[in-house]
Amino acid sequence: MPTSEIETKAAFYYIRYAQLWEDADILAEGLGECAGATLVSICSAGDNALAMLTLDPSKVVVVDLSPAQIACLNLRIGAFRNLNHTEFLELMGARSSTRRDVLLAKSLAGLNSDTQEFWKTLTEDVVKYGAGGVGKFERYFRIFRTRLLPLVHSKKAIDAIFVSRPKVERQMFLDTRFNTWRWRLLLNVFFSRFVMGRMGRDKAFFDHVEGSPAQHVARRIHHAAVDCDPAENPYLHWIMKGTHGAALPMTWREENFEVIKERLDRVEIRPGSLEAFISTGEKADGFNLSDIFEYMSPDVFAQVYETILSASAPGARLVYWNMMAPRRVPPAFANQVTTLSALENRLKARDKAFFYSDFVIEQVDG
Ligand SMILES: C[S@@+](CC[C@H](N)C(=O)[O-])C[C@H]1O[C@@H](n2cnc3c(N)ncnc32)[C@H](O)[C@@H]1O
């Protein structure tokens, strides 16, 4: 096999996001009433496509360009089928475990051979970090937590973040105990354009950010640490402690486990692009578009947006995030959708995946 082909295949089989860092609670509410609907979701690690099953749609069509990301969804499907809820949390890394190898093998039983082979090669990492900890994004957080955070804050100070307290006391905790000069220095270095670029984010991402990336991050930390209650934030907990505490992402919570499990056969996986789904001529009633628009130039974004409109049933909602680059309905199509601003604002205030700068809900007029 020529080298280039091996390289292509390696990139092919490379998990970027081993868990979904977008808050499914606000996604589900943003999509609104979906009983009997056809929904479309970007896969990423698969958690949010599964969360969409709680809305009782007739199907969730899941697309992703990356086979490794599709393999994350397939593993979850196997885990929901073959594990109980406690075992599921252990496998994923939300809870500590000494038996992840066994749980992984149990989850893989019955899945296609590509998925089995793929995950078998990752067994060692799954045992160490949980299946939700093996992506590039999680590795980035792990470096932050294990190598840098200990230089700045004690374990006691980090544990204290997750003690529930009223908002005024959260502000006081941030000001007096957490936001030290060392912490500010850490943010400035770790989130510098140079380091973020090196760690996998295109430097151009920051072109639209107000102020420096570190200032953007400091604003978002205020949202997570003061505006919202950190004790209820599974994403912050994982970043700071490498596992979940009492709070869990929607798909991983016990109350949703059986409903998702019963509806797994409504998931229709279509490896490939969103554009490929659109070209089938099918119409959808709602789209979870993750933050894919941010990876497109404004021109390509406008072209793709137009095709999504052509694949939307009247009343369909387009739900998506922006991390840094601003993307909202392109002016040419503004007369075909209504932005649900009041709902957006209500949900943005609660967005536990705090690092996004914007959350968008646009409803196709019909
Ligand atoms: C945009 S990334 C963002 C991930 C996210 N912020 C998270 O927390 O998981 C999500 C996924 O979108 C996929 N993707 C990007 N553009 C796509 C497209 N046009 N069609 C299908 N999948 C796409 C990527 O392969 C990736 O797995």
mmCIF file of C-alpha atoms and ligand atoms in Angstrom:
data_model
loop_
_atom_site.group_PDB
_atom_site.id
_atom_site.type_symbol
_atom_site.label_atom_id
_atom_site.label_comp_id
_atom_site.label_asym_id
_atom_site.label_seq_id
_atom_site.Cartn_x
_atom_site.Cartn_y
_atom_site.Cartn_z
ATOM 1 C CA MET A 1 0.000 0.000 0.000
ATOM 2 C CA PRO A 2 1.546 3.394 -0.902
ATOM 3 C CA THR A 3 2.387 5.597 2.076
ATOM 4 C CA SER A 4 -0.135 8.252 1.137
ATOM 5 C CA GLU A 5 -2.923 5.716 1.285
ATOM 6 C CA ILE A 6 -1.861 4.566 4.751
ATOM 7 C CA GLU A 7 -1.810 8.161 5.863
ATOM 8 C CA THR A 8 -5.229 8.753 4.425
ATOM 9 C CA LYS A 9 -6.523 5.729 6.237
ATOM 10 C CA ALA A 10 -4.911 6.796 9.522
ATOM 11 C CA ALA A 11 -6.572 10.200 9.299
ATOM 12 C CA PHE A 12 -9.791 8.454 8.361
ATOM 13 C CA TYR A 13 -9.762 6.451 11.525
ATOM 14 C CA TYR A 14 -8.997 9.152 13.969
ATOM 15 C CA ILE A 15 -11.426 10.289 16.670
ATOM 16 C CA ARG A 16 -11.557 14.015 17.151
ATOM 17 C CA TYR A 17 -14.472 14.096 19.578
ATOM 18 C CA ALA A 18 -14.983 11.014 21.743
ATOM 19 C CA GLN A 19 -17.908 12.671 23.467
ATOM 20 C CA LEU A 20 -20.177 15.441 22.366
ATOM 21 C CA TRP A 21 -19.237 18.846 23.671
ATOM 22 C CA GLU A 22 -22.549 20.452 22.743
ATOM 23 C CA ASP A 23 -25.367 20.604 25.290
ATOM 24 C CA ALA A 24 -28.124 18.215 24.211
ATOM 25 C CA ASP A 25 -30.556 19.700 26.730
ATOM 26 C CA ILE A 26 -30.708 22.967 24.816
ATOM 27 C CA LEU A 27 -30.576 21.171 21.455
ATOM 28 C CA ALA A 28 -33.656 19.099 22.340
ATOM 29 C CA GLU A 29 -35.562 22.127 23.560
ATOM 30 C CA GLY A 30 -34.426 24.145 20.541
ATOM 31 C CA LEU A 31 -35.802 21.526 18.138
ATOM 32 C CA GLY A 32 -39.250 21.827 19.739
ATOM 33 C CA GLU A 33 -42.134 19.425 19.130
ATOM 34 C CA CYS A 34 -40.788 16.527 17.034
ATOM 35 C CA ALA A 35 -43.107 13.558 17.630
ATOM 36 C CA GLY A 36 -43.236 11.538 14.397
ATOM 37 C CA ALA A 37 -40.742 13.859 12.692
ATOM 38 C CA THR A 38 -37.799 13.099 10.450
ATOM 39 C CA LEU A 39 -34.725 14.607 12.055
ATOM 40 C CA VAL A 40 -31.196 14.932 10.734
ATOM 41 C CA SER A 41 -28.144 15.108 12.935
ATOM 42 C CA ILE A 42 -24.440 15.559 12.479
ATOM 43 C CA CYS A 43 -22.914 12.577 14.270
ATOM 44 C CA SER A 44 -19.737 13.790 15.965
ATOM 45 C CA ALA A 45 -19.516 11.357 18.921
ATOM 46 C CA GLY A 46 -23.173 10.380 18.497
ATOM 47 C CA ASP A 47 -24.522 11.486 21.869
ATOM 48 C CA ASN A 48 -26.776 14.220 20.544
ATOM 49 C CA ALA A 49 -28.271 12.129 17.754
ATOM 50 C CA LEU A 50 -29.254 9.673 20.512
ATOM 51 C CA ALA A 51 -30.605 12.486 22.713
ATOM 52 C CA MET A 52 -32.885 13.444 19.815
ATOM 53 C CA LEU A 53 -34.628 10.051 20.194
ATOM 54 C CA THR A 54 -36.183 11.344 23.419
ATOM 55 C CA LEU A 55 -38.245 13.716 21.219
ATOM 56 C CA ASP A 56 -40.026 10.658 19.777
ATOM 57 C CA PRO A 57 -39.228 11.280 16.091
ATOM 58 C CA SER A 58 -39.993 8.625 13.504
ATOM 59 C CA LYS A 59 -36.312 8.630 12.564
ATOM 60 C CA VAL A 60 -33.005 10.359 13.138
ATOM 61 C CA VAL A 61 -30.781 10.311 10.060
ATOM 62 C CA VAL A 62 -27.178 10.623 11.204
ATOM 63 C CA VAL A 63 -24.452 11.858 8.866
ATOM 64 C CA ASP A 64 -20.746 12.414 9.291
ATOM 65 C CA LEU A 65 -17.779 12.695 6.982
ATOM 66 C CA SER A 66 -15.607 10.870 9.492
ATOM 67 C CA PRO A 67 -15.922 7.073 9.847
ATOM 68 C CA ALA A 68 -14.174 7.326 13.221
ATOM 69 C CA GLN A 69 -16.975 9.555 14.494
ATOM 70 C CA ILE A 70 -19.579 7.134 13.120
ATOM 71 C CA ALA A 71 -17.716 4.382 15.024
ATOM 72 C CA CYS A 72 -18.325 6.400 18.217
ATOM 73 C CA LEU A 73 -22.073 6.259 17.588
ATOM 74 C CA ASN A 74 -21.943 2.562 16.750
ATOM 75 C CA LEU A 75 -20.147 1.848 20.018
ATOM 76 C CA ARG A 76 -22.829 3.724 21.935
ATOM 77 C CA ILE A 77 -25.546 1.740 20.167
ATOM 78 C CA GLY A 78 -23.809 -1.492 21.226
ATOM 79 C CA ALA A 79 -23.364 -0.177 24.763
ATOM 80 C CA PHE A 80 -27.027 0.837 25.101
ATOM 81 C CA ARG A 81 -28.044 -2.608 23.855
ATOM 82 C CA ASN A 82 -25.682 -4.719 25.926
ATOM 83 C CA LEU A 83 -24.897 -2.802 29.118
ATOM 84 C CA ASN A 84 -26.937 -1.500 32.009
ATOM 85 C CA HIS A 85 -26.790 2.186 32.884
ATOM 86 C CA THR A 86 -24.075 1.843 35.557
ATOM 87 C CA GLU A 87 -21.900 -0.142 33.166
ATOM 88 C CA PHE A 88 -22.516 2.395 30.406
ATOM 89 C CA LEU A 89 -21.221 5.233 32.596
ATOM 90 C CA GLU A 90 -18.132 3.202 33.516
ATOM 91 C CA LEU A 91 -17.357 2.366 29.899
ATOM 92 C CA MET A 92 -17.701 5.960 28.793
ATOM 93 C CA GLY A 93 -15.475 7.279 31.577
ATOM 94 C CA ALA A 94 -18.149 9.225 33.468
ATOM 95 C CA ARG A 95 -17.391 6.933 36.419
ATOM 96 C CA SER A 96 -14.155 5.211 37.418
ATOM 97 C CA SER A 97 -13.938 1.529 36.517
ATOM 98 C CA THR A 98 -11.641 -1.485 36.672
ATOM 99 C CA ARG A 99 -13.517 -3.461 34.030
ATOM 100 C CA ARG A 100 -13.683 -1.269 30.929
ATOM 101 C CA ASP A 101 -12.026 -3.953 28.787
ATOM 102 C CA VAL A 102 -14.868 -6.348 29.609
ATOM 103 C CA LEU A 103 -17.526 -3.682 29.087
ATOM 104 C CA LEU A 104 -15.989 -2.705 25.759
ATOM 105 C CA ALA A 105 -16.001 -6.318 24.554
ATOM 106 C CA LYS A 106 -19.647 -6.689 25.666
ATOM 107 C CA SER A 107 -20.651 -3.497 23.836
ATOM 108 C CA LEU A 108 -18.925 -4.534 20.623
ATOM 109 C CA ALA A 109 -20.749 -7.860 20.422
ATOM 110 C CA GLY A 110 -23.058 -7.794 17.422
ATOM 111 C CA LEU A 111 -21.584 -4.639 15.846
ATOM 112 C CA ASN A 112 -20.077 -4.676 12.363
ATOM 113 C CA SER A 113 -16.521 -5.976 12.048
ATOM 114 C CA ASP A 114 -15.004 -2.566 11.098
ATOM 115 C CA THR A 115 -16.377 -0.997 14.276
ATOM 116 C CA GLN A 116 -15.154 -3.949 16.351
ATOM 117 C CA GLU A 117 -11.654 -3.803 14.879
ATOM 118 C CA PHE A 118 -11.455 -0.058 15.268
ATOM 119 C CA TRP A 119 -12.385 -0.085 18.948
ATOM 120 C CA LYS A 120 -10.235 -3.113 19.751
ATOM 121 C CA THR A 121 -7.151 -1.136 18.728
ATOM 122 C CA LEU A 122 -8.205 1.551 21.215
ATOM 123 C CA THR A 123 -8.758 -0.810 24.156
ATOM 124 C CA GLU A 124 -5.783 0.443 26.145
ATOM 125 C CA ASP A 125 -6.930 4.055 25.948
ATOM 126 C CA VAL A 126 -10.539 3.103 26.689
ATOM 127 C CA VAL A 127 -9.354 1.278 29.823
ATOM 128 C CA LYS A 128 -7.407 4.357 30.937
ATOM 129 C CA TYR A 129 -9.705 7.215 29.994
ATOM 130 C CA GLY A 130 -13.091 5.740 29.144
ATOM 131 C CA ALA A 131 -14.546 5.586 25.628
ATOM 132 C CA GLY A 132 -15.590 9.233 26.014
ATOM 133 C CA GLY A 133 -11.994 10.282 26.702
ATOM 134 C CA VAL A 134 -10.077 8.956 23.703
ATOM 135 C CA GLY A 135 -10.473 11.753 21.146
ATOM 136 C CA LYS A 136 -8.070 14.514 20.222
ATOM 137 C CA PHE A 137 -10.267 17.142 21.860
ATOM 138 C CA GLU A 138 -10.366 15.199 25.143
ATOM 139 C CA ARG A 139 -6.588 14.738 24.977
ATOM 140 C CA TYR A 140 -6.276 18.500 24.730
ATOM 141 C CA PHE A 141 -8.327 18.905 27.907
ATOM 142 C CA ARG A 142 -6.325 16.114 29.567
ATOM 143 C CA ILE A 143 -3.023 17.918 28.949
ATOM 144 C CA PHE A 144 -4.560 21.047 30.439
ATOM 145 C CA ARG A 145 -5.843 19.171 33.504
ATOM 146 C CA THR A 146 -2.876 16.939 34.274
ATOM 147 C CA ARG A 147 0.103 19.086 33.288
ATOM 148 C CA LEU A 148 -0.955 22.699 33.663
ATOM 149 C CA LEU A 149 -3.842 22.984 36.103
ATOM 150 C CA PRO A 150 -1.840 21.489 39.033
ATOM 151 C CA LEU A 151 0.697 24.325 38.637
ATOM 152 C CA VAL A 152 -2.078 26.806 39.286
ATOM 153 C CA HIS A 153 -4.697 25.332 41.607
ATOM 154 C CA SER A 154 -4.798 22.705 44.358
ATOM 155 C CA LYS A 155 -7.137 19.734 44.176
ATOM 156 C CA LYS A 156 -9.047 21.310 47.059
ATOM 157 C CA ALA A 157 -9.659 24.504 45.076
ATOM 158 C CA ILE A 158 -10.806 22.484 42.047
ATOM 159 C CA ASP A 159 -13.182 20.376 44.159
ATOM 160 C CA ALA A 160 -14.578 23.563 45.670
ATOM 161 C CA ILE A 161 -15.794 24.713 42.219
ATOM 162 C CA PHE A 162 -18.410 21.980 42.258
ATOM 163 C CA VAL A 163 -19.982 22.869 45.598
ATOM 164 C CA SER A 164 -23.393 24.352 44.837
ATOM 165 C CA ARG A 165 -23.705 27.943 46.119
ATOM 166 C CA PRO A 166 -25.826 31.034 45.341
ATOM 167 C CA LYS A 167 -24.799 33.279 42.455
ATOM 168 C CA VAL A 168 -23.254 36.068 44.573
ATOM 169 C CA GLU A 169 -21.069 33.513 46.300
ATOM 170 C CA ARG A 170 -20.071 32.004 42.956
ATOM 171 C CA GLN A 171 -18.861 35.437 41.862
ATOM 172 C CA MET A 172 -16.949 35.801 45.122
ATOM 173 C CA PHE A 173 -15.389 32.349 44.746
ATOM 174 C CA LEU A 174 -14.255 33.154 41.207
ATOM 175 C CA ASP A 175 -12.869 36.563 42.183
ATOM 176 C CA THR A 176 -11.151 35.633 45.401
ATOM 177 C CA ARG A 177 -10.167 31.992 45.103
ATOM 178 C CA PHE A 178 -9.991 31.051 41.463
ATOM 179 C CA ASN A 179 -9.098 33.972 39.258
ATOM 180 C CA THR A 180 -5.520 34.294 40.505
ATOM 181 C CA TRP A 181 -2.663 35.732 38.432
ATOM 182 C CA ARG A 182 -1.402 32.204 37.827
ATOM 183 C CA TRP A 183 -4.816 31.201 36.459
ATOM 184 C CA ARG A 184 -4.884 34.223 34.145
ATOM 185 C CA LEU A 185 -1.381 33.411 32.973
ATOM 186 C CA LEU A 186 -2.392 29.824 32.284
ATOM 187 C CA LEU A 187 -5.389 30.951 30.190
ATOM 188 C CA ASN A 188 -3.224 33.375 28.261
ATOM 189 C CA VAL A 189 -0.661 30.722 27.402
ATOM 190 C CA PHE A 190 -2.941 27.751 26.840
ATOM 191 C CA PHE A 191 -5.452 29.684 24.800
ATOM 192 C CA SER A 192 -2.956 31.771 22.879
ATOM 193 C CA ARG A 193 -3.456 31.758 19.129
ATOM 194 C CA PHE A 194 -0.190 29.901 18.800
ATOM 195 C CA VAL A 195 -1.008 27.045 21.181
ATOM 196 C CA MET A 196 -4.636 26.653 20.058
ATOM 197 C CA GLY A 197 -3.419 26.554 16.452
ATOM 198 C CA ARG A 198 -0.830 23.922 17.309
ATOM 199 C CA MET A 199 -3.379 21.876 19.229
ATOM 200 C CA GLY A 200 -5.710 21.513 16.321
ATOM 201 C CA ARG A 201 -7.745 24.668 15.902
ATOM 202 C CA ASP A 202 -7.127 26.751 12.813
ATOM 203 C CA LYS A 203 -5.705 30.130 13.817
ATOM 204 C CA ALA A 204 -8.198 31.787 11.463
ATOM 205 C CA PHE A 205 -10.878 30.679 13.939
ATOM 206 C CA PHE A 206 -9.940 33.526 16.197
ATOM 207 C CA ASP A 207 -10.210 36.229 13.573
ATOM 208 C CA HIS A 208 -13.772 37.003 14.602
ATOM 209 C CA VAL A 209 -13.329 36.820 18.336
ATOM 210 C CA GLU A 210 -13.724 40.010 20.255
ATOM 211 C CA GLY A 211 -10.416 40.577 22.022
ATOM 212 C CA SER A 212 -7.930 37.740 22.474
ATOM 213 C CA PRO A 213 -8.928 34.057 22.596
ATOM 214 C CA ALA A 214 -7.997 34.086 26.305
ATOM 215 C CA GLN A 215 -10.434 36.977 26.909
ATOM 216 C CA HIS A 216 -13.110 35.055 25.066
ATOM 217 C CA VAL A 217 -12.387 32.031 27.270
ATOM 218 C CA ALA A 218 -12.467 34.196 30.432
ATOM 219 C CA ARG A 219 -15.943 35.495 29.434
ATOM 220 C CA ARG A 220 -17.183 31.983 28.850
ATOM 221 C CA ILE A 221 -15.745 30.832 32.189
ATOM 222 C CA HIS A 222 -17.751 33.586 33.854
ATOM 223 C CA HIS A 223 -20.866 32.161 32.179
ATOM 224 C CA ALA A 224 -20.074 28.638 33.406
ATOM 225 C CA ALA A 225 -18.812 29.546 36.867
ATOM 226 C CA VAL A 226 -21.074 32.428 37.881
ATOM 227 C CA ASP A 227 -24.127 32.781 35.609
ATOM 228 C CA CYS A 228 -24.722 29.009 35.748
ATOM 229 C CA ASP A 229 -24.148 26.616 38.647
ATOM 230 C CA PRO A 230 -20.927 24.599 38.100
ATOM 231 C CA ALA A 231 -22.341 21.832 40.292
ATOM 232 C CA GLU A 232 -24.821 21.146 37.474
ATOM 233 C CA ASN A 233 -22.243 21.213 34.687
ATOM 234 C CA PRO A 234 -20.926 17.860 33.454
ATOM 235 C CA TYR A 235 -18.687 19.439 30.784
ATOM 236 C CA LEU A 236 -16.845 21.672 33.228
ATOM 237 C CA HIS A 237 -16.495 18.739 35.614
ATOM 238 C CA TRP A 238 -14.865 16.566 32.943
ATOM 239 C CA ILE A 239 -12.475 19.321 31.896
ATOM 240 C CA MET A 240 -11.369 20.023 35.464
ATOM 241 C CA LYS A 241 -11.497 16.476 36.879
ATOM 242 C CA GLY A 242 -11.362 14.053 33.926
ATOM 243 C CA THR A 243 -14.680 12.391 34.721
ATOM 244 C CA HIS A 244 -18.260 13.369 35.504
ATOM 245 C CA GLY A 245 -19.703 14.154 38.924
ATOM 246 C CA ALA A 246 -23.364 14.083 39.872
ATOM 247 C CA ALA A 247 -24.348 15.978 36.714
ATOM 248 C CA LEU A 248 -24.337 14.108 33.389
ATOM 249 C CA PRO A 249 -24.951 15.072 29.751
ATOM 250 C CA MET A 250 -28.536 14.402 28.670
ATOM 251 C CA THR A 251 -27.856 11.171 26.765
ATOM 252 C CA TRP A 252 -25.884 9.683 29.643
ATOM 253 C CA ARG A 253 -28.510 10.365 32.331
ATOM 254 C CA GLU A 254 -30.373 7.418 33.820
ATOM 255 C CA GLU A 255 -33.801 8.940 33.163
ATOM 256 C CA ASN A 256 -33.171 8.765 29.390
ATOM 257 C CA PHE A 257 -31.433 5.400 29.201
ATOM 258 C CA GLU A 258 -34.420 3.099 28.599
ATOM 259 C CA VAL A 259 -36.205 5.462 26.185
ATOM 260 C CA ILE A 260 -33.085 5.783 24.037
ATOM 261 C CA LYS A 261 -32.469 2.051 24.185
ATOM 262 C CA GLU A 262 -36.027 1.260 23.036
ATOM 263 C CA ARG A 263 -35.752 3.647 20.081
ATOM 264 C CA LEU A 264 -32.301 2.721 18.771
ATOM 265 C CA ASP A 265 -33.811 1.208 15.640
ATOM 266 C CA ARG A 266 -35.004 4.683 14.632
ATOM 267 C CA VAL A 267 -31.396 5.773 14.086
ATOM 268 C CA GLU A 268 -30.410 5.626 10.440
ATOM 269 C CA ILE A 269 -26.680 6.009 9.945
ATOM 270 C CA ARG A 270 -25.532 7.400 6.613
ATOM 271 C CA PRO A 271 -21.763 7.779 6.560
ATOM 272 C CA GLY A 272 -20.957 10.790 4.404
ATOM 273 C CA SER A 273 -21.731 14.440 4.128
ATOM 274 C CA LEU A 274 -24.834 16.361 5.050
ATOM 275 C CA GLU A 275 -24.832 17.509 1.439
ATOM 276 C CA ALA A 276 -25.223 13.846 0.369
ATOM 277 C CA PHE A 277 -28.370 13.532 2.494
ATOM 278 C CA ILE A 278 -29.724 16.692 0.925
ATOM 279 C CA SER A 279 -29.117 15.400 -2.586
ATOM 280 C CA THR A 280 -31.511 12.480 -1.930
ATOM 281 C CA GLY A 281 -34.456 14.878 -2.136
ATOM 282 C CA GLU A 282 -35.833 13.821 1.264
ATOM 283 C CA LYS A 283 -37.295 16.506 3.513
ATOM 284 C CA ALA A 284 -36.517 16.850 7.197
ATOM 285 C CA ASP A 285 -38.444 18.522 10.013
ATOM 286 C CA GLY A 286 -35.407 19.449 12.067
ATOM 287 C CA PHE A 287 -31.615 19.582 11.827
ATOM 288 C CA ASN A 288 -28.907 19.362 14.455
ATOM 289 C CA LEU A 289 -26.057 21.004 12.570
ATOM 290 C CA SER A 290 -23.485 21.039 15.383
ATOM 291 C CA ASP A 291 -21.052 23.838 14.537
ATOM 292 C CA ILE A 292 -20.260 22.661 10.998
ATOM 293 C CA PHE A 293 -20.829 26.077 9.418
ATOM 294 C CA GLU A 294 -17.853 27.462 11.212
ATOM 295 C CA TYR A 295 -15.597 25.234 9.163
ATOM 296 C CA MET A 296 -16.934 26.734 5.912
ATOM 297 C CA SER A 297 -16.094 30.046 4.278
ATOM 298 C CA PRO A 298 -19.056 32.481 4.266
ATOM 299 C CA ASP A 299 -19.650 31.718 0.545
ATOM 300 C CA VAL A 300 -19.726 27.955 0.988
ATOM 301 C CA PHE A 301 -21.869 28.429 4.100
ATOM 302 C CA ALA A 302 -24.437 30.363 2.024
ATOM 303 C CA GLN A 303 -24.486 27.647 -0.658
ATOM 304 C CA VAL A 304 -24.921 24.857 1.889
ATOM 305 C CA TYR A 305 -27.573 26.846 3.756
ATOM 306 C CA GLU A 306 -29.588 27.164 0.563
ATOM 307 C CA THR A 307 -29.462 23.423 -0.022
ATOM 308 C CA ILE A 308 -30.537 22.755 3.571
ATOM 309 C CA LEU A 309 -33.551 25.007 3.003
ATOM 310 C CA SER A 310 -34.398 22.951 -0.069
ATOM 311 C CA ALA A 311 -34.375 19.818 2.103
ATOM 312 C CA SER A 312 -36.518 21.348 4.862
ATOM 313 C CA ALA A 313 -40.195 20.726 5.424
ATOM 314 C CA PRO A 314 -42.196 23.872 6.325
ATOM 315 C CA GLY A 315 -41.640 24.691 9.999
ATOM 316 C CA ALA A 316 -38.349 22.765 10.156
ATOM 317 C CA ARG A 317 -35.853 24.098 12.656
ATOM 318 C CA LEU A 318 -32.151 24.497 11.970
ATOM 319 C CA VAL A 319 -30.271 24.337 15.270
ATOM 320 C CA TYR A 320 -26.539 25.024 15.419
ATOM 321 C CA TRP A 321 -23.710 26.520 17.401
ATOM 322 C CA ASN A 322 -20.863 28.895 16.651
ATOM 323 C CA MET A 323 -17.744 28.574 18.682
ATOM 324 C CA MET A 324 -15.937 31.619 17.434
ATOM 325 C CA ALA A 325 -16.741 32.469 13.811
ATOM 326 C CA PRO A 326 -20.172 34.128 13.493
ATOM 327 C CA ARG A 327 -22.623 32.211 11.282
ATOM 328 C CA ARG A 328 -26.318 33.029 11.041
ATOM 329 C CA VAL A 329 -28.825 32.879 8.189
ATOM 330 C CA PRO A 330 -27.118 34.470 5.165
ATOM 331 C CA PRO A 331 -28.876 37.722 4.148
ATOM 332 C CA ALA A 332 -30.070 36.201 0.839
ATOM 333 C CA PHE A 333 -32.262 33.684 2.732
ATOM 334 C CA ALA A 334 -33.343 35.814 5.671
ATOM 335 C CA ASN A 335 -36.859 36.136 4.201
ATOM 336 C CA GLN A 336 -37.301 32.341 4.253
ATOM 337 C CA VAL A 337 -36.687 31.725 7.954
ATOM 338 C CA THR A 338 -37.616 33.186 11.316
ATOM 339 C CA THR A 339 -34.969 33.412 14.001
ATOM 340 C CA LEU A 340 -36.441 32.229 17.290
ATOM 341 C CA SER A 341 -34.542 34.840 19.295
ATOM 342 C CA ALA A 342 -36.469 34.613 22.558
ATOM 343 C CA LEU A 343 -35.975 30.835 22.684
ATOM 344 C CA GLU A 344 -32.321 31.175 21.669
ATOM 345 C CA ASN A 345 -31.670 33.664 24.457
ATOM 346 C CA ARG A 346 -33.393 31.543 27.062
ATOM 347 C CA LEU A 347 -31.400 28.469 26.043
ATOM 348 C CA LYS A 348 -28.088 30.284 25.572
ATOM 349 C CA ALA A 349 -28.298 31.430 29.179
ATOM 350 C CA ARG A 350 -28.426 27.754 30.181
ATOM 351 C CA ASP A 351 -25.852 26.349 27.733
ATOM 352 C CA LYS A 352 -23.646 24.118 29.899
ATOM 353 C CA ALA A 353 -21.156 23.507 27.054
ATOM 354 C CA PHE A 354 -20.012 26.979 27.838
ATOM 355 C CA PHE A 355 -17.298 27.557 25.238
ATOM 356 C CA TYR A 356 -19.614 28.441 22.343
ATOM 357 C CA SER A 357 -20.166 32.086 21.569
ATOM 358 C CA ASP A 358 -23.540 31.621 19.891
ATOM 359 C CA PHE A 359 -26.481 29.222 19.639
ATOM 360 C CA VAL A 360 -28.856 29.595 16.724
ATOM 361 C CA ILE A 361 -32.424 28.405 16.085
ATOM 362 C CA GLU A 362 -33.878 29.303 12.704
ATOM 363 C CA GLN A 363 -37.313 28.087 11.668
ATOM 364 C CA VAL A 364 -38.189 27.625 8.027
ATOM 365 C CA ASP A 365 -41.298 29.611 7.164
ATOM 366 C CA GLY A 366 -44.087 27.558 5.744
HETATM 367 C C1 LIG B 1 -18.255 20.171 13.223
HETATM 368 S S1 LIG B 1 -17.537 18.995 14.309
HETATM 369 C C2 LIG B 1 -17.829 19.780 15.837
HETATM 370 C C3 LIG B 1 -17.845 18.913 17.030
HETATM 371 C C4 LIG B 1 -18.451 19.459 18.228
HETATM 372 N N1 LIG B 1 -18.204 20.796 18.549
HETATM 373 C C5 LIG B 1 -18.495 18.493 19.371
HETATM 374 O O1 LIG B 1 -18.530 18.928 20.507
HETATM 375 O O2 LIG B 1 -18.557 17.304 19.147
HETATM 376 C C6 LIG B 1 -18.713 17.695 14.314
HETATM 377 C C7 LIG B 1 -18.624 16.721 13.212
HETATM 378 O O3 LIG B 1 -19.083 17.293 12.016
HETATM 379 C C8 LIG B 1 -18.557 16.530 10.948
HETATM 380 N N2 LIG B 1 -18.799 17.344 9.743
HETATM 381 C C9 LIG B 1 -18.297 18.563 9.447
HETATM 382 N N3 LIG B 1 -18.806 19.007 8.288
HETATM 383 C C10 LIG B 1 -19.668 18.056 7.829
HETATM 384 C C11 LIG B 1 -20.503 17.919 6.669
HETATM 385 N N4 LIG B 1 -20.567 18.870 5.762
HETATM 386 N N5 LIG B 1 -21.238 16.797 6.550
HETATM 387 C C12 LIG B 1 -21.186 15.822 7.476
HETATM 388 N N6 LIG B 1 -20.418 15.895 8.576
HETATM 389 C C13 LIG B 1 -19.666 16.990 8.759
HETATM 390 C C14 LIG B 1 -17.134 16.298 11.381
HETATM 391 O O4 LIG B 1 -16.603 15.150 10.756
HETATM 392 C C15 LIG B 1 -17.274 16.126 12.893
HETATM 393 O O5 LIG B 1 -17.281 14.768 13.278
#
